[in-house]
CSV table of C-alpha atoms and ligand atoms in Angstrom, one decimal:
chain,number,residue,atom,x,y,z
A,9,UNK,CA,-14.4,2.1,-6.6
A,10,UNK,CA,-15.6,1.7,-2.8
A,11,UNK,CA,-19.0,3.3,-3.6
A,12,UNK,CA,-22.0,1.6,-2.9
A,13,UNK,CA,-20.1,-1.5,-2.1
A,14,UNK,CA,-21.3,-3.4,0.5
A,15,UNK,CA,-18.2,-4.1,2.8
A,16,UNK,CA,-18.3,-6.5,5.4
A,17,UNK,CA,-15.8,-6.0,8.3
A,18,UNK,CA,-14.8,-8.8,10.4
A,19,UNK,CA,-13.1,-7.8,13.7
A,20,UNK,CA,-11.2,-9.8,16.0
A,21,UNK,CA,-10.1,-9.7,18.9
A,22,UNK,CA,-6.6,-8.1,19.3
A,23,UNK,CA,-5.6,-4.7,20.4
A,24,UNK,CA,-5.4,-3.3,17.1
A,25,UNK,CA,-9.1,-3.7,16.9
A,26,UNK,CA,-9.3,-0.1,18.0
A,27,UNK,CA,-7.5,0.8,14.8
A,28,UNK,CA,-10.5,-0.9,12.2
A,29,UNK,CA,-12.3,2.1,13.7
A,30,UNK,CA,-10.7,4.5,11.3
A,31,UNK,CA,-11.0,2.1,8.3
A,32,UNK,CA,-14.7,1.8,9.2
A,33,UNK,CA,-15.1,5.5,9.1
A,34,UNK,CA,-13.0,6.0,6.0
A,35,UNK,CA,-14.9,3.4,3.9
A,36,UNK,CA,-17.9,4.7,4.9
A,37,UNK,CA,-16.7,8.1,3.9
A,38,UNK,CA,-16.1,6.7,0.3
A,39,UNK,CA,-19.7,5.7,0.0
A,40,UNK,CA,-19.1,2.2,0.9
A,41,UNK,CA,-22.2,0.4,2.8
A,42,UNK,CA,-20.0,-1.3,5.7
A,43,UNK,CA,-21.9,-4.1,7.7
A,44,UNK,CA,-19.3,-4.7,10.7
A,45,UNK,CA,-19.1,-8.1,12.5
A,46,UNK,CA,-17.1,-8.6,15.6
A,47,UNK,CA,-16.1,-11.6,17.2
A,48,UNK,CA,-16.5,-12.0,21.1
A,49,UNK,CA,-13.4,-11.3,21.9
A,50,UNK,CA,-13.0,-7.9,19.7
A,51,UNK,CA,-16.0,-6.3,22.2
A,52,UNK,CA,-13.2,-7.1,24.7
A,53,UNK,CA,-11.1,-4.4,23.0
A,54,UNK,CA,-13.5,-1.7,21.4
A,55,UNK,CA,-17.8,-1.1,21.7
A,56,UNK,CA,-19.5,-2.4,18.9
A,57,UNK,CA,-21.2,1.5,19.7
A,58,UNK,CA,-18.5,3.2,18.1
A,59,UNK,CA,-18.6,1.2,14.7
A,60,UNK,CA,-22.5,1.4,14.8
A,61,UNK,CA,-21.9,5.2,15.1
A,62,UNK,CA,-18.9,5.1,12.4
A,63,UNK,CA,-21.1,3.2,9.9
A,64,UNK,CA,-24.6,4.1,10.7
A,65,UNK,CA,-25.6,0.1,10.3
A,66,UNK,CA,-26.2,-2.5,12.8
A,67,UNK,CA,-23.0,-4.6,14.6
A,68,UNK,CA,-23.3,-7.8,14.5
A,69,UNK,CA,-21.9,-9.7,17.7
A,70,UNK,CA,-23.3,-12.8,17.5
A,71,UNK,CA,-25.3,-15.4,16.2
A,72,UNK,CA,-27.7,-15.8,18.5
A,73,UNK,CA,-29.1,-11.9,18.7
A,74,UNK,CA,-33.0,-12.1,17.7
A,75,UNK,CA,-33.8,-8.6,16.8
A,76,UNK,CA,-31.1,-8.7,14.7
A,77,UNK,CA,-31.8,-7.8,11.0
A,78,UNK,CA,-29.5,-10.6,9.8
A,79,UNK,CA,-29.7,-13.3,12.8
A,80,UNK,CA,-32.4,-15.7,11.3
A,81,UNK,CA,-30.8,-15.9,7.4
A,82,UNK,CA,-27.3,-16.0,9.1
A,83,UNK,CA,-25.4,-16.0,5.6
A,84,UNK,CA,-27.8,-13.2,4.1
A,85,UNK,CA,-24.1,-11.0,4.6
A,86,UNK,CA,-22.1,-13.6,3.2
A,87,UNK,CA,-24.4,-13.2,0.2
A,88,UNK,CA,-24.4,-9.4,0.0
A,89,UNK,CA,-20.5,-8.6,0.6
A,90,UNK,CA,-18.7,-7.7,-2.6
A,91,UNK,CA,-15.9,-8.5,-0.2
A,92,UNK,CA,-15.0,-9.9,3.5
A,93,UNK,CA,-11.9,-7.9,5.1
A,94,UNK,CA,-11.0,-9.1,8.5
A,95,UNK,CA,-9.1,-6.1,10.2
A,96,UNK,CA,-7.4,-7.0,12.5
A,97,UNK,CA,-7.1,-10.6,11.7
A,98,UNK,CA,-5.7,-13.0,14.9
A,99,UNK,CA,-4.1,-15.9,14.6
A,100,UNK,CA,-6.7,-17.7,16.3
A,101,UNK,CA,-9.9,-16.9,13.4
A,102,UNK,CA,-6.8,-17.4,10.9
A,103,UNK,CA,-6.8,-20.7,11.9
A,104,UNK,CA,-10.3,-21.2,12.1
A,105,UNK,CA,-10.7,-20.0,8.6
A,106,UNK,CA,-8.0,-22.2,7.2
A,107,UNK,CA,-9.5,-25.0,8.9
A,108,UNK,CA,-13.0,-24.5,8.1
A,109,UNK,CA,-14.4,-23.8,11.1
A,110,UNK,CA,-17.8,-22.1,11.4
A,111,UNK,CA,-18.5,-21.2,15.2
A,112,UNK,CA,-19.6,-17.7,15.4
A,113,UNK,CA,-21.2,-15.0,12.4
A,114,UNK,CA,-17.8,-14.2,11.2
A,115,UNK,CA,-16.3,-17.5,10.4
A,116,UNK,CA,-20.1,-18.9,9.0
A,117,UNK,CA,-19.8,-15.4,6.8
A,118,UNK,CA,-16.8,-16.3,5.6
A,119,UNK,CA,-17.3,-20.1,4.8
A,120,UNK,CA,-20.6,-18.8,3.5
A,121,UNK,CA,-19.4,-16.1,1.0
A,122,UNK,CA,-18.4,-16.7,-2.3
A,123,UNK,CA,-17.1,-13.0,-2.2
A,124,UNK,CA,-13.0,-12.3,-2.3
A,125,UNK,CA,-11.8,-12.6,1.3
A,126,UNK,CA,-9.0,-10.1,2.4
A,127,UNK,CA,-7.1,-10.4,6.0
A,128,UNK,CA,-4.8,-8.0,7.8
A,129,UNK,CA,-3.5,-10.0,10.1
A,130,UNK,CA,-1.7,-8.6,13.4
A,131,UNK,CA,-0.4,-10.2,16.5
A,132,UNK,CA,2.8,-10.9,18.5
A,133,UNK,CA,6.2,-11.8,16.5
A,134,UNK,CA,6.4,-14.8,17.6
A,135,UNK,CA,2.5,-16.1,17.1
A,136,UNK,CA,2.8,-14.6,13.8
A,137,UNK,CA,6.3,-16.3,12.8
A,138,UNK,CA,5.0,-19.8,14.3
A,139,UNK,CA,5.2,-22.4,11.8
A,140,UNK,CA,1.6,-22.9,12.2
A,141,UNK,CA,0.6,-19.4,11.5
A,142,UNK,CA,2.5,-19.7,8.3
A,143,UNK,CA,1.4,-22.3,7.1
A,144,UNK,CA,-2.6,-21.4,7.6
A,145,UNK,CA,-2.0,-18.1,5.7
A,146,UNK,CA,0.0,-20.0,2.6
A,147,UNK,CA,-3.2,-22.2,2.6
A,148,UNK,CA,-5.3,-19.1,2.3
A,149,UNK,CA,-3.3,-17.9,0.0
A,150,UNK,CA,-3.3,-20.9,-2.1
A,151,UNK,CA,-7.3,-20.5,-1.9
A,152,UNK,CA,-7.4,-17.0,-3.4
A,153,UNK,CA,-7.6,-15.1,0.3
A,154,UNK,CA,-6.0,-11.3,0.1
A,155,UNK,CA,-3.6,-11.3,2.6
A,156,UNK,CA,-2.5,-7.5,3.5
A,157,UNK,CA,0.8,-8.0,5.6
A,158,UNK,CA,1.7,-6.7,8.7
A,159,UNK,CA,4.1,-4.2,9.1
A,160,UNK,CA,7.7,-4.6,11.0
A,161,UNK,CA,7.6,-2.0,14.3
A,162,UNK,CA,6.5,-1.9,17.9
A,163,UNK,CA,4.2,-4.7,19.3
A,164,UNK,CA,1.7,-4.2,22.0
A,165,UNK,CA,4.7,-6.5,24.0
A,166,UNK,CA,6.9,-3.8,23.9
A,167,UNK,CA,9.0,-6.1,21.6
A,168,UNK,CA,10.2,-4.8,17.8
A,169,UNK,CA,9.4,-6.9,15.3
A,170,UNK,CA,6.4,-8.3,12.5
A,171,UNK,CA,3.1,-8.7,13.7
A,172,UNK,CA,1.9,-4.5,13.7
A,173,UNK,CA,-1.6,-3.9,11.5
A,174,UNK,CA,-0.9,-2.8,8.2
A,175,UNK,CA,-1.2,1.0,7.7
A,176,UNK,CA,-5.2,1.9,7.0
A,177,UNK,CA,-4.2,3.7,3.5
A,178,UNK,CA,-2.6,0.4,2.8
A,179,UNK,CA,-5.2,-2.0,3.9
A,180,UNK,CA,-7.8,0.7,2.0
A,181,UNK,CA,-5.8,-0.1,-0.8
A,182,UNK,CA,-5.7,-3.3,-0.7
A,183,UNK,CA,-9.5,-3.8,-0.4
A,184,UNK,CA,-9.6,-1.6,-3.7
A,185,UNK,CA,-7.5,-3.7,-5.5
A,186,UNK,CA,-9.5,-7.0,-4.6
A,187,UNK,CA,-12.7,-5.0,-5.7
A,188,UNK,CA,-10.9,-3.9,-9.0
A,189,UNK,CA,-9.8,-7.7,-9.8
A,190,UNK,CA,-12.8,-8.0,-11.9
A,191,UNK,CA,-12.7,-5.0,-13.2
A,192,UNK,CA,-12.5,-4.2,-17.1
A,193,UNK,CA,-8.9,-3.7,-17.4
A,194,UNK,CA,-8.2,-6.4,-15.5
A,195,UNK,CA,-5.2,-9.1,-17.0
A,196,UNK,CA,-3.7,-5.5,-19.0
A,197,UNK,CA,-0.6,-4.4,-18.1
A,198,UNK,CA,0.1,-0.3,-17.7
A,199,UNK,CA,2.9,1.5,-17.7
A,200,UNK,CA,2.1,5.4,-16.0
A,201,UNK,CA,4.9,7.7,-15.8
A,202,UNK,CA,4.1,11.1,-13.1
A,203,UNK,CA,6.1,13.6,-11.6
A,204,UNK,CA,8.1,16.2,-12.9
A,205,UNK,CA,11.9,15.0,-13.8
A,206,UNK,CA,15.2,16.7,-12.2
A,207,UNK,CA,18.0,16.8,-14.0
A,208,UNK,CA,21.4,18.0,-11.7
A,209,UNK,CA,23.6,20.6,-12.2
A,210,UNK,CA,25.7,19.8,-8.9
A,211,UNK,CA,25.5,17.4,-5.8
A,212,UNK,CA,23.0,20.4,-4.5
A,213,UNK,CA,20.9,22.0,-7.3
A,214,UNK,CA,18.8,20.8,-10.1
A,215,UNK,CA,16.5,21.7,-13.3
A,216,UNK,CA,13.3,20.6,-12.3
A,217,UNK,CA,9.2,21.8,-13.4
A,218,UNK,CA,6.2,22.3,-11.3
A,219,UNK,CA,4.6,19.1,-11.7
A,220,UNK,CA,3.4,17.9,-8.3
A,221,UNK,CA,2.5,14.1,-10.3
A,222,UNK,CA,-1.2,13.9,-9.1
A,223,UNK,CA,-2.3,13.8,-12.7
A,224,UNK,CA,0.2,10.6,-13.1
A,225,UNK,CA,-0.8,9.0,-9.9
A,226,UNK,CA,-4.8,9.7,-10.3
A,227,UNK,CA,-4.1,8.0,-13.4
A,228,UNK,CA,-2.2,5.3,-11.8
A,229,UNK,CA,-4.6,4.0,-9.3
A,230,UNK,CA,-7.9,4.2,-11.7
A,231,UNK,CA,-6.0,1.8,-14.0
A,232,UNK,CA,-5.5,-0.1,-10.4
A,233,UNK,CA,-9.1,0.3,-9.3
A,234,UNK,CA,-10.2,-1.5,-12.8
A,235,UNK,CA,-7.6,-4.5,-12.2
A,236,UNK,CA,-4.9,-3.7,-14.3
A,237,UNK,CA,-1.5,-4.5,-12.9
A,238,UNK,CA,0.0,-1.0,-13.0
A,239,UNK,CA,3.7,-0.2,-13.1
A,240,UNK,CA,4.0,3.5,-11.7
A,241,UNK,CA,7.5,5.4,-12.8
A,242,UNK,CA,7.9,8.0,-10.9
A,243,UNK,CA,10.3,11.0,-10.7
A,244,UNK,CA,10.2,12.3,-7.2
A,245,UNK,CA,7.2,13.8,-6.1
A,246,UNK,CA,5.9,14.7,-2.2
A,247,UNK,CA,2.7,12.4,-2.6
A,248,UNK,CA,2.0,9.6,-0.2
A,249,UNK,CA,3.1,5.9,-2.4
A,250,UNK,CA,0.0,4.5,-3.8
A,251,UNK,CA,-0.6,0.8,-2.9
A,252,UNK,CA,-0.8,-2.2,-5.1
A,253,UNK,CA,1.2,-1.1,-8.1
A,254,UNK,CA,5.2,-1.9,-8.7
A,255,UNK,CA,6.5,1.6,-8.4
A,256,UNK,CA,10.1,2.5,-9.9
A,257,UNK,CA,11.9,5.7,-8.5
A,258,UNK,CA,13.5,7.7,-11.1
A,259,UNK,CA,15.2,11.1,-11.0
A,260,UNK,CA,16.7,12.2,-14.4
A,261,UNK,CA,14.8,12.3,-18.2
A,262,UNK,CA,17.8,9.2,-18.8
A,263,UNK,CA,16.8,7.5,-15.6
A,264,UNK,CA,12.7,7.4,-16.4
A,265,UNK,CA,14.0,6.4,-20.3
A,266,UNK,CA,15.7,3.6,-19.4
A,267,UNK,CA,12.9,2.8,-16.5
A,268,UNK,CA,10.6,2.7,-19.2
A,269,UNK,CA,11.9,0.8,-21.4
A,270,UNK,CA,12.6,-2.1,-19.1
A,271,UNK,CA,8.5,-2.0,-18.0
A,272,UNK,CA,7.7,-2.1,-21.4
A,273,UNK,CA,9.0,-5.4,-22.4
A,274,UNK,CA,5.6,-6.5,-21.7
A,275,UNK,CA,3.0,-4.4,-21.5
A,276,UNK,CA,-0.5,-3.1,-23.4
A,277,UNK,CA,-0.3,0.3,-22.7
A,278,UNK,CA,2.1,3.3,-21.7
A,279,UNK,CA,0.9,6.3,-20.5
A,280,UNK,CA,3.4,9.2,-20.3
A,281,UNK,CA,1.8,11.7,-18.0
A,282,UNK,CA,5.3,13.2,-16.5
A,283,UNK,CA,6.5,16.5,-17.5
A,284,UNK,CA,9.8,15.6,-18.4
A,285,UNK,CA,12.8,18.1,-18.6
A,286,UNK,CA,13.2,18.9,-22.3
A,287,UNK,CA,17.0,19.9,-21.5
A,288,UNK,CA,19.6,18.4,-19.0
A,289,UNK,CA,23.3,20.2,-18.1
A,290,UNK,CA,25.7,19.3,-20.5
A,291,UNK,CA,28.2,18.8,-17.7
A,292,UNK,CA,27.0,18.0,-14.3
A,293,UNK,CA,29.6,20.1,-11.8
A,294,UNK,CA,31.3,17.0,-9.4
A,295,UNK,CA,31.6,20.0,-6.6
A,296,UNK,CA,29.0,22.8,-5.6
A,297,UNK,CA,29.1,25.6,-8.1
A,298,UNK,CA,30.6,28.6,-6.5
A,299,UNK,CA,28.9,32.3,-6.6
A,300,UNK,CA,32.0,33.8,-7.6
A,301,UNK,CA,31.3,35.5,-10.7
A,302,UNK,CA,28.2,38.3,-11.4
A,303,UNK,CA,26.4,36.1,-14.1
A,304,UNK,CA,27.0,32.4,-15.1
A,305,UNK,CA,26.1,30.7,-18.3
A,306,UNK,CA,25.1,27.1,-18.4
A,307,UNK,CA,25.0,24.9,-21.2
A,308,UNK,CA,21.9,23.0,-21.7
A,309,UNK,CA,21.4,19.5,-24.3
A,310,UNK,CA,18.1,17.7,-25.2
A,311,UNK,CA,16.8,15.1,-22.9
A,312,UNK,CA,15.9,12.3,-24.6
A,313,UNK,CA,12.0,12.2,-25.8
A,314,UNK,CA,11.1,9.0,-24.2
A,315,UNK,CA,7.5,8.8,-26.4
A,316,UNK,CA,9.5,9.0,-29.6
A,317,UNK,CA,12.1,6.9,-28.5
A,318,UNK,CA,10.5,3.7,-26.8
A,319,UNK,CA,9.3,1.3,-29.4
A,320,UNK,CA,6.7,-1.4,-29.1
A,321,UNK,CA,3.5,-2.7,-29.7
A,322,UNK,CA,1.1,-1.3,-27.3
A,323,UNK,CA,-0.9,1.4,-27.2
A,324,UNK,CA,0.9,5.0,-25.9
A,325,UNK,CA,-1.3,8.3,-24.7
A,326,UNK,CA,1.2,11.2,-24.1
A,327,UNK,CA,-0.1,14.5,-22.4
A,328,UNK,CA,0.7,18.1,-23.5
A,329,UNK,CA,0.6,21.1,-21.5
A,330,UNK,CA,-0.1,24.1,-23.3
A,331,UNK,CA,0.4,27.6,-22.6
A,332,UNK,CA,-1.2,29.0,-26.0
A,333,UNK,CA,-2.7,27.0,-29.1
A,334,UNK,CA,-3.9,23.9,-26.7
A,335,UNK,CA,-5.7,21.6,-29.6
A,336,UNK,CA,-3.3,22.6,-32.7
A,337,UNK,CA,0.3,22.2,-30.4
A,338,UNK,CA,-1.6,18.9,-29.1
A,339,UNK,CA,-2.1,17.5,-32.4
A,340,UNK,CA,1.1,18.1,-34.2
A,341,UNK,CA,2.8,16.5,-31.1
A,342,UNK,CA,0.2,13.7,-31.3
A,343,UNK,CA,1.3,12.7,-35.2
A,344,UNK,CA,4.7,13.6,-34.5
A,345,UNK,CA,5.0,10.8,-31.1
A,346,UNK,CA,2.9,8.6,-33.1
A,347,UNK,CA,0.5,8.3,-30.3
A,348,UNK,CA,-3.2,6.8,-30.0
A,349,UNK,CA,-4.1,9.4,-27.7
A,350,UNK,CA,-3.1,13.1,-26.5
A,351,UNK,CA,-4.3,14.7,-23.6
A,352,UNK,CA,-3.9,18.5,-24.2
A,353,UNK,CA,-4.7,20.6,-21.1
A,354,UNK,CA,-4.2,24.9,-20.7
A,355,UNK,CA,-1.7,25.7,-17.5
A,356,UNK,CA,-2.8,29.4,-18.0
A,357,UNK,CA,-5.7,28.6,-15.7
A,358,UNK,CA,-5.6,29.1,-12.1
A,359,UNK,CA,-7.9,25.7,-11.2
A,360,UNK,CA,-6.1,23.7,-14.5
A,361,UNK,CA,-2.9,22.0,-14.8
A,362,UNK,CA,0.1,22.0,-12.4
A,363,UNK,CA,0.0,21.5,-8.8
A,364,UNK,CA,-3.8,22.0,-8.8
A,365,UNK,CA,-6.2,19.1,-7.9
A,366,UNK,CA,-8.3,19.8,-10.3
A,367,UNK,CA,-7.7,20.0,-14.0
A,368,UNK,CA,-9.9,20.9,-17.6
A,369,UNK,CA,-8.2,19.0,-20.4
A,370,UNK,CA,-9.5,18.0,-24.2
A,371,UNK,CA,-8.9,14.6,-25.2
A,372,UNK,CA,-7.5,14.0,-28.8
A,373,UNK,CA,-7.3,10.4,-30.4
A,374,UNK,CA,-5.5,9.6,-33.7
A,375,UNK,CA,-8.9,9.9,-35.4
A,376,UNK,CA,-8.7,13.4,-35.1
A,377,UNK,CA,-11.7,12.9,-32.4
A,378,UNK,CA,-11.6,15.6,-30.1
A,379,UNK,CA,-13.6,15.8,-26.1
A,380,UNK,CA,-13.6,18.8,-24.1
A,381,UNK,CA,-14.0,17.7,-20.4
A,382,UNK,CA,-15.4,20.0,-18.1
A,383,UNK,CA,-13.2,21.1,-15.2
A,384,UNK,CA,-13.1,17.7,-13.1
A,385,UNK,CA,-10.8,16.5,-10.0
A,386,UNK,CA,-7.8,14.7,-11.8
A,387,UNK,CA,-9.3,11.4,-10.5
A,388,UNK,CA,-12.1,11.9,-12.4
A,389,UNK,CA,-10.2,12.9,-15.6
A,390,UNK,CA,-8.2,9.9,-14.8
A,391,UNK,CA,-11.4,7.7,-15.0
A,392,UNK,CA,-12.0,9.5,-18.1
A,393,UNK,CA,-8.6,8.4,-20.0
A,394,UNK,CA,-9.5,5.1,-18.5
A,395,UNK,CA,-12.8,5.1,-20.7
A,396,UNK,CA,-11.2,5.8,-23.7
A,397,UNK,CA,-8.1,3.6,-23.3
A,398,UNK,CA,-10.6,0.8,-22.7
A,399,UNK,CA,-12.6,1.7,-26.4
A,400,UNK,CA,-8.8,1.7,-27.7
A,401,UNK,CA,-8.0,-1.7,-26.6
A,402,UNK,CA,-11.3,-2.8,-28.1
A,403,UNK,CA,-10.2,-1.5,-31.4
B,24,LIG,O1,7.0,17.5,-26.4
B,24,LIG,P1,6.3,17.6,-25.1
B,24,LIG,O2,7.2,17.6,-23.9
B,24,LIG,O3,5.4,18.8,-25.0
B,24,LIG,O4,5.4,16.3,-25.0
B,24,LIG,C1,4.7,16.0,-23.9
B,24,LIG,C2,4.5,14.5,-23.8
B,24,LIG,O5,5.7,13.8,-24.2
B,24,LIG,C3,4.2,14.0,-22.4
B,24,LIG,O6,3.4,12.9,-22.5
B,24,LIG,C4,5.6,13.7,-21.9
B,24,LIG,O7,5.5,12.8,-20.8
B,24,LIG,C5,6.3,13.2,-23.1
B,24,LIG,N1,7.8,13.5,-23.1
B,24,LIG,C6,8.7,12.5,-23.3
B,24,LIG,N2,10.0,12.7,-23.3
B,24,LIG,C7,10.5,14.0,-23.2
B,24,LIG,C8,9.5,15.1,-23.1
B,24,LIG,C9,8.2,14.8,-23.0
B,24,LIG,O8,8.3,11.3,-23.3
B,24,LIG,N3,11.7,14.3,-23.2
């Protein structure tokens, strides 16, 4: 998504100029080409040096700088951005922007650009909570602008309250999302499932699988990354929460059931990539099951199978992790869910399958069209299933 994007970051002048620095580097870690502009103030708060060694481009500090590669065309970067992202963004070029005011190479870039615009504003509670401040960024709004909101916590003041920079992850996010807008599953709606469910025996213990849900989130955020609007549902899982989706928490095979069915009023796709329990406790002990006796039975019942059981007209890939007879088990389950697509993977392999970064899977369509991928980083399988789910929609 980022690579070979040409990003152009606007800094301004607050204190949480200093943390751009690590969105610089991590853009430019992604492949992104990042041209940074700062305003005169932001040089007040961190050395244009540092971003010129973060992104290994020129920093552009003012309009005026001769030897500067873009100082005579000044709006040769509003024409190469695939986006603007002001991090941090003050109140101060907020207003400037709203008002349409053009007085130094960030503000001309971004009345210049006919790119998407995203800000992450920060300041003081109450500069950001004036009516003024409000109103500006409900203008920019109105015009299309990203606006990645602050987050509620410590203020430079010492006071507690709205006004801190948005996480980097987040704001990262959020630039991928912009970028993904036009992307070609953009205006489809996907429902992901990920993460392995837990179904409780007591208030202490459940039945649970080894799924970590990477393969549900990698899938996730490429349907993000190509602008579909994504709703994640997601039995627990230790991964950090991926931005720019609707996520729904769920914990039981009944909980993600009816989750599902609720995001699927409306939607073109579902994509069941969870490992859902196949049986549940029959009863579900009220008080923590004593070790009192040398062996205990427990009585297991079917979970309900949600890919059988949610109806609709959209399109549904299911996975299936195999232990023996990957293709044949993968196809039978493929007529038997009724699905347009299976994705059959081995978890005998040590680099394949559960809690693994990596995974080698075979794709199967209700053609009876089967694609062996290599071994590839669940992102990139991901981006595979994206390929075919966007020939399936074509169809
Ligand atoms: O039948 P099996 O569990 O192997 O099928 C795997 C596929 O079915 C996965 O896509 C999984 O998310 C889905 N599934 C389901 N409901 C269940 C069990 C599995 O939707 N109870």
């Amino acid at each position: 998504m980022l690579e070979n994007k040409t990003i152009v970051l606007g800094i301004t002048g607050g204190i949480a100029a200093y943390k751009a620095a690590d969105i610089a580097s991590k853009l430019t870690q992604a492949g992104a080409r990042v041209d940074v502009i700062m305003t005169e103030s932001a040089t007040r708060f961190i050395a244009p040096l540092t971003f010129r060694n973060l992104t290994g481009r020129p920093v552009i500090t003012s309009m005026w700088e001769l030897n500067s590669e873009f100082s005579v065309e000044h709006i040769a970067l509003a024409e190469a951005a695939d986006i603007v992202a002001i991090v941090p963004a003050t109140a101060n070029v907020i207003a400037k922007i709203a008002g349409g005011i053009a007085d130094d190479m960030l503000t001309c870039t971004v009345l210049a650009t006919l790119a998407p615009v995203l800000l992450a504003p920060a300041m003081n509670v109450n500069m950001f909570e004036n009516s003024v401040t409000q109103d500006n960024l409900a203008k920019l709004r109105a015009r299309g602008f990203a606006i990645v909101e602050p987050a509620y916590g410590r203020l430079a003041s010492g006071k507690i309250g709205l006004g801190r920079l948005a996480e980097s992850e987040i704001i990262i996010s959020g630039i991928r999302q912009v970028l993904g807008r036009s992307g070609d599953l953009a205006g489809k709606h996907i429902v992901v499932t990920a993460g392995g469910t837990q179904e409780p025996l007591d208030p202490v213990r459940h039945i649970s699988n080894r799924s970590s849900g990477k393969m549900g989130y990698s899938v996730a955020e490429a349907a993000c990354d190509r602008g579909a609007i994504v709703t994640l549902v997601t039995a627990p899982v230790s991964l950090p929460e991926p931005i720019g989706m609707e996520i729904i928490h769920v914990r039981t095979a009944n909980e993600m059931k009816d989750a599902v069915i609720k995001a699927t009023a409306s939607t073109d796709a579902l994509i069941m990539t969870a490992a859902v329990a196949d049986y549940q406790p029959k009863d579900i002990a009220v008080n923590k099951i004593k070790k009192t006796t040398d062996s205990l039975i427990l009585e297991l019942i079917k979970t309900p199978d949600i890919l059988s059981e949610v109806k609709g007209n959209f399109l549904r890939i299911g996975f299936a992790a195999e232990s023996e007879n990957v293709v044949d088990n993968a196809r039978q389950k493929l007529v038997k869910k009724q699905l347009d697509m299976i994705v059959a993977n081995d978890i005998t392999s040590t680099d394949s399958g559960f809690d693994v970064d990596t995974n080698r899977v075979t794709l199967i369509d209700h053609d009876g069209k089967v694609e062996n991928l290599p071994l590839l980083t669940k992102r990139e399988v991901a981006d595979r299933i994206m390929g075919k789910l966007i020939k399936l929609f074509a169809r």
